[in-house]
Amino acid sequence: MYSEVDLNSAVEAGAISPEAAAAFRDHIASMRSAPIADEEPFRLLTGFNDIFVAIAAALMLVAVAKIGGEIKPWFGGVAVAALAWGLAEYFTRVRRMALPSILLLLAFVGGIAATLVGIVAVNVELLERYVGNDNETLQRQVGAAIAATVGIATAGAAWLHWRRFMVPITVAAGAVAVIGVMIALIMIAIPTAQDWAMPIVLGGGVLMFLFAMRWDMSDRERKTRRADVAFWLHLAAAPMIAHPIFRMLGIFDGAVQPGMAAVVLLLYVGFAIVALAVDRRALLVSSLAYVLYAMYALLQTAGAVELGAALTALVIGSALLTLSAFWQPMRGLVVGPLGGLGNRLPPVPVRHSAYA
């Protein structure tokens, strides 16, 4: 299985001509009755060996984390980060294996973060003496300052890893760390901001979404690594948008009334429109659990106790499959009225567009 990155690499190396690559893309698109961009491609596996290597690497990482942690609480993180970087030099830089590269990136940035957390754990008594037990505001600010420091270090680690290996998920990991730093700084500057945690996270999710769109718009045809970067950014942004919205609505706070269920369904329709416009499905997946719960609770309220779960799965599953089957015609209906903005989004094939 070859990805767009592999195909572009072959063109750059002169192994195939740009015309042959374009013809190959058109052939695959015609076989699937959908353009390559519509498939929302990203590389997770280059072969079963990816799984084999990922399992072996995970075993080694867990082992060094345990051994290092026995030496010093922070040394386990150092050991994990060092091992992850060393393994990436071969499995990412040389072999270009997808799943191990993702695992090693997460292990590296996680190891850096764990190192700082371990240092804090060693000095926790000193911090407690400094903060005291009677100043709750100062405790929150110190905690937020620690979180900001960890976030800055994690973002820096992600940047270094990106410069060396350019694994697409790295940008998302760094962006999440930056958003975390911004939230922590707000908590430090405004002690009462904790009461507004969900709106603040929502704001961070919107910023992440806009950042993802910047990458997406730079590769409308989704033929380069930039599309993979945008995929992971959308995947990170989606729960930061969906979760705060539904939490603020209080979906899980009590019985779901018909009015609340209608609001949830309307929100999901809104998410579907955004997903169709940008040709990304992450928002739909992230908010799916809330829609399932709202409909299930509504059916139980209506008396369908025994079949509530089955009916919910049937209705939502049918809706999602219909959306998938007619994705491009629906995209035409959504993108067409956007005018100039639609020209910056992934293209809708003429044969599918309602505005052709």
XYZ file of C-alpha atoms in Angstrom:
356
model
C 0.000 0.000 0.000
C 1.497 3.308 -1.089
C 0.582 6.714 0.256
C 0.541 10.114 -1.411
C 3.841 10.883 0.314
C 5.413 7.783 -1.255
C 4.025 8.719 -4.660
C 5.357 12.263 -4.426
C 8.717 10.931 -3.266
C 8.873 8.683 -6.335
C 8.156 11.672 -8.578
C 10.864 13.748 -6.898
C 13.362 10.897 -7.255
C 12.557 10.544 -10.959
C 11.246 6.988 -10.596
C 7.990 7.972 -12.295
C 6.893 11.045 -14.192
C 4.441 13.615 -12.781
C 2.059 12.688 -15.600
C 2.160 9.008 -14.628
C 1.516 9.896 -10.988
C -1.465 12.062 -11.965
C -2.834 9.294 -14.177
C -2.456 6.807 -11.316
C -4.366 9.120 -8.949
C -7.145 9.579 -11.517
C -7.364 5.813 -12.020
C -7.703 5.131 -8.290
C -10.267 7.924 -7.949
C -12.345 6.480 -10.810
C -12.224 3.002 -9.258
C -13.493 4.383 -5.958
C -16.007 6.737 -7.627
C -14.603 9.499 -5.433
C -11.580 11.802 -5.547
C -8.483 11.005 -3.505
C -9.168 14.017 -1.253
C -12.595 12.608 -0.384
C -10.991 9.513 1.138
C -9.306 11.706 3.783
C -6.131 9.611 3.502
C -3.502 9.280 6.199
C -0.887 6.654 6.837
C -1.221 4.481 9.929
C 0.204 1.185 8.668
C 2.730 0.464 5.937
C 2.410 -3.261 6.648
C 1.942 -5.766 9.439
C 5.576 -5.223 10.373
C 4.456 -1.829 11.714
C 2.398 -3.600 14.366
C 5.264 -5.973 15.140
C 7.755 -3.131 15.580
C 5.271 -1.002 17.541
C 4.667 -3.827 20.032
C 8.392 -4.421 20.472
C 9.076 -0.695 20.889
C 6.237 -0.340 23.404
C 7.684 -3.187 25.476
C 11.104 -1.531 25.508
C 9.666 1.872 26.388
C 7.622 0.477 29.273
C 10.668 -1.406 30.524
C 13.018 1.596 30.524
C 10.308 3.764 32.106
C 9.987 1.271 34.963
C 13.744 0.816 35.418
C 14.452 4.545 35.205
C 11.636 5.333 37.618
C 13.195 3.026 40.186
C 16.409 5.052 39.998
C 14.796 8.496 40.201
C 11.155 9.559 39.683
C 12.213 11.798 36.792
C 14.787 9.484 35.232
C 12.157 7.196 33.725
C 10.958 10.064 31.536
C 14.507 10.871 30.436
C 15.109 7.230 29.528
C 11.876 6.983 27.548
C 12.589 10.200 25.619
C 16.159 9.135 24.833
C 15.135 5.648 23.696
C 12.228 6.991 21.625
C 14.536 9.429 19.817
C 17.141 6.738 19.198
C 14.601 4.280 17.786
C 13.109 7.020 15.615
C 16.494 7.584 13.986
C 16.081 4.190 12.331
C 12.388 3.289 12.219
C 11.198 6.817 11.349
C 14.074 8.469 9.518
C 15.366 5.417 7.653
C 12.489 2.916 7.465
C 9.659 5.511 7.444
C 7.316 3.184 9.302
C 4.011 4.886 10.092
C 2.647 3.338 13.298
C 6.026 3.075 15.086
C 6.748 6.694 14.148
C 3.503 7.832 15.797
C 4.228 5.751 18.897
C 7.813 7.011 19.173
C 6.753 10.638 18.763
C 4.178 10.316 21.543
C 6.723 8.513 23.716
C 9.310 11.244 23.171
C 7.092 14.206 24.029
C 5.457 12.203 26.814
C 8.881 11.355 28.204
C 9.865 15.021 28.277
C 6.633 15.904 30.061
C 7.062 13.002 32.504
C 10.576 14.183 33.303
C 9.325 17.573 34.449
C 6.448 16.010 36.359
C 8.959 13.748 38.089
C 11.103 16.732 39.057
C 8.032 18.376 40.561
C 7.229 15.158 42.445
C 10.725 15.115 43.971
C 10.295 18.692 45.173
C 6.649 18.471 46.191
C 7.385 19.058 49.887
C 9.308 22.235 49.052
C 6.393 23.453 46.950
C 3.917 22.701 49.709
C 5.942 24.745 52.172
C 6.094 27.632 49.700
C 2.416 27.584 48.786
C 0.938 26.652 52.150
C -2.395 24.988 52.791
C -4.543 28.061 53.388
C -4.070 29.919 50.105
C -6.213 28.167 47.541
C -5.714 30.856 44.880
C -1.928 30.592 45.109
C -2.172 26.797 44.940
C -4.101 27.042 41.695
C -1.668 29.556 40.246
C 1.356 27.439 41.134
C -0.342 24.383 39.629
C -1.112 26.343 36.467
C 2.486 27.607 36.319
C 3.773 24.039 36.542
C 1.347 22.978 33.807
C 2.501 25.877 31.614
C 6.142 24.912 32.107
C 5.413 21.297 31.171
C 3.448 22.497 28.135
C 6.270 24.751 26.948
C 8.788 21.920 27.279
C 6.457 19.530 25.453
C 5.892 22.015 22.630
C 9.647 22.548 22.339
C 10.223 18.797 22.228
C 7.599 18.433 19.505
C 9.272 21.207 17.482
C 12.676 19.515 17.706
C 11.151 16.189 16.701
C 9.392 17.810 13.739
C 12.593 19.443 12.534
C 14.347 16.091 12.582
C 11.708 13.542 11.533
C 8.658 15.482 10.213
C 6.077 12.969 11.449
C 2.646 14.515 10.620
C 1.153 13.978 14.095
C 3.999 16.005 15.632
C 2.437 19.344 14.718
C -0.812 18.353 16.436
C 1.075 17.261 19.561
C 2.909 20.574 19.681
C -0.258 22.556 19.016
C -2.087 20.788 21.863
C 0.830 21.650 24.153
C 0.693 25.314 23.079
C -3.055 25.457 23.715
C -2.409 23.933 27.123
C 0.163 26.638 27.863
C -2.277 29.359 26.827
C -4.987 27.934 29.083
C -2.538 27.653 31.992
C -1.413 31.258 31.544
C -5.031 32.404 31.583
C -5.535 30.494 34.826
C -2.481 32.237 36.304
C -3.522 35.712 35.196
C -7.205 35.316 36.109
C -7.734 33.152 39.219
C -11.503 32.986 38.614
C -10.963 31.611 35.089
C -11.374 28.093 36.432
C -15.110 28.738 36.490
C -14.913 29.316 32.735
C -12.851 26.226 31.918
C -15.194 24.859 29.250
C -15.518 28.106 27.231
C -11.736 28.543 27.407
C -11.151 25.015 26.115
C -13.714 25.676 23.381
C -11.774 28.780 22.365
C -8.609 26.693 22.196
C -10.402 24.140 20.044
C -11.543 26.832 17.620
C -7.962 28.118 17.342
C -6.779 24.564 16.688
C -9.447 24.150 14.003
C -8.371 27.370 12.283
C -4.751 26.222 12.411
C -5.796 22.914 10.841
C -7.619 24.780 8.080
C -4.457 26.764 7.344
C -2.656 23.509 6.626
C -5.642 22.123 4.719
C -5.965 25.147 2.464
C -2.305 24.893 1.518
C -2.976 21.473 -0.045
C -6.525 21.383 -1.374
C -5.889 18.229 -3.410
C -4.380 16.443 -0.363
C -1.319 15.175 -2.181
C 1.416 16.109 0.286
C 2.415 15.674 3.915
C 0.529 18.878 4.753
C -2.776 17.007 4.375
C -1.636 14.427 6.939
C -0.662 17.222 9.319
C -4.091 18.800 8.877
C -5.779 15.446 9.555
C -4.157 15.119 12.989
C -4.852 18.770 13.803
C -8.539 18.282 13.005
C -8.519 15.135 15.119
C -7.105 17.121 18.049
C -9.432 20.099 17.552
C -12.675 18.118 17.309
C -12.971 16.939 20.944
C -11.862 20.387 22.166
C -14.860 21.827 20.316
C -17.499 19.147 20.787
C -16.871 18.216 24.426
C -17.125 21.746 25.923
C -20.259 22.565 23.931
C -22.152 19.489 25.078
C -20.789 19.761 28.603
C -22.094 23.330 28.842
C -25.475 22.081 27.646
C -25.481 19.623 30.554
C -26.196 16.498 28.519
C -25.166 14.136 31.310
C -26.510 16.216 34.194
C -29.988 14.743 34.210
C -32.824 13.333 32.131
C -32.707 14.444 28.498
C -35.923 16.244 27.596
C -37.252 16.448 24.021
C -36.114 20.058 23.709
C -32.572 19.196 24.766
C -32.485 16.232 22.381
C -33.591 18.494 19.539
C -30.785 20.947 20.358
C -28.243 18.115 20.349
C -29.472 16.844 16.985
C -29.411 20.353 15.505
C -25.847 20.814 16.756
C -24.890 17.535 15.141
C -26.428 18.687 11.867
C -24.365 21.871 12.196
C -21.226 19.810 12.778
C -22.139 17.730 9.724
C -22.383 20.863 7.577
C -18.958 22.028 8.763
C -17.545 18.537 8.185
C -18.930 18.475 4.654
C -17.566 21.927 3.885
C -14.008 21.172 5.010
C -14.194 17.496 3.971
C -13.135 16.256 7.413
C -15.097 13.838 9.574
C -13.418 14.343 12.962
C -16.181 16.596 14.350
C -18.809 13.990 13.546
C -16.877 11.251 15.320
C -16.074 13.352 18.400
C -19.685 14.377 18.972
C -21.190 10.997 18.138
C -21.313 9.752 21.745
C -23.418 12.749 22.826
C -25.903 12.246 19.996
C -26.194 8.544 20.763
C -26.800 9.251 24.451
C -29.345 12.005 23.769
C -31.359 9.864 21.366
C -31.162 6.811 23.622
C -32.374 8.817 26.630
C -35.174 10.320 24.546
C -36.347 6.904 23.353
C -36.318 5.593 26.909
C -38.392 8.565 28.014
C -40.825 7.759 25.207
C -41.199 4.205 26.547
C -38.851 2.241 24.280
C -36.862 0.856 27.206
C -35.873 -2.552 25.847
C -35.229 -1.475 22.255
C -33.854 1.989 22.999
C -30.226 1.093 22.348
C -31.024 -0.924 19.226
C -33.250 1.777 17.722
C -30.656 4.444 18.488
C -27.907 2.445 16.809
C -30.159 1.759 13.813
C -31.147 5.394 13.263
C -27.709 6.937 13.792
C -25.903 4.167 11.916
C -28.249 4.532 8.935
C -27.803 8.302 8.921
C -24.012 8.052 8.981
C -23.902 5.435 6.227
C -26.199 7.570 4.083
C -23.961 10.563 4.703
C -20.903 8.543 3.710
C -22.520 7.151 0.553
C -23.667 10.583 -0.657
C -20.782 12.603 0.771
C -19.797 14.345 -2.465
C -23.327 15.340 -3.607
C -23.948 16.762 -0.144
C -20.613 18.561 -0.265
C -21.752 20.158 -3.502
C -24.861 21.496 -1.772
C -22.781 22.919 1.093
C -19.730 24.243 -0.778
C -21.582 25.709 -3.765
C -23.170 28.680 -1.933
C -19.855 29.598 -0.240
C -18.583 31.364 -3.352
C -14.938 32.416 -3.120
C -14.438 30.625 0.190
C -15.458 27.373 -1.474
C -12.543 27.783 -3.884
C -10.154 27.471 -0.941
C -11.693 24.225 0.282
C -11.069 20.729 -1.118
C -12.606 20.617 -4.605
C -15.956 19.001 -5.333
C -15.858 16.924 -8.563
C -18.040 18.341 -11.301
C -19.805 15.034 -11.797
C -20.905 15.087 -8.141
C -21.598 18.764 -7.609
C -25.147 20.003 -7.470
C -23.852 23.338 -8.816
C -22.115 21.989 -11.914
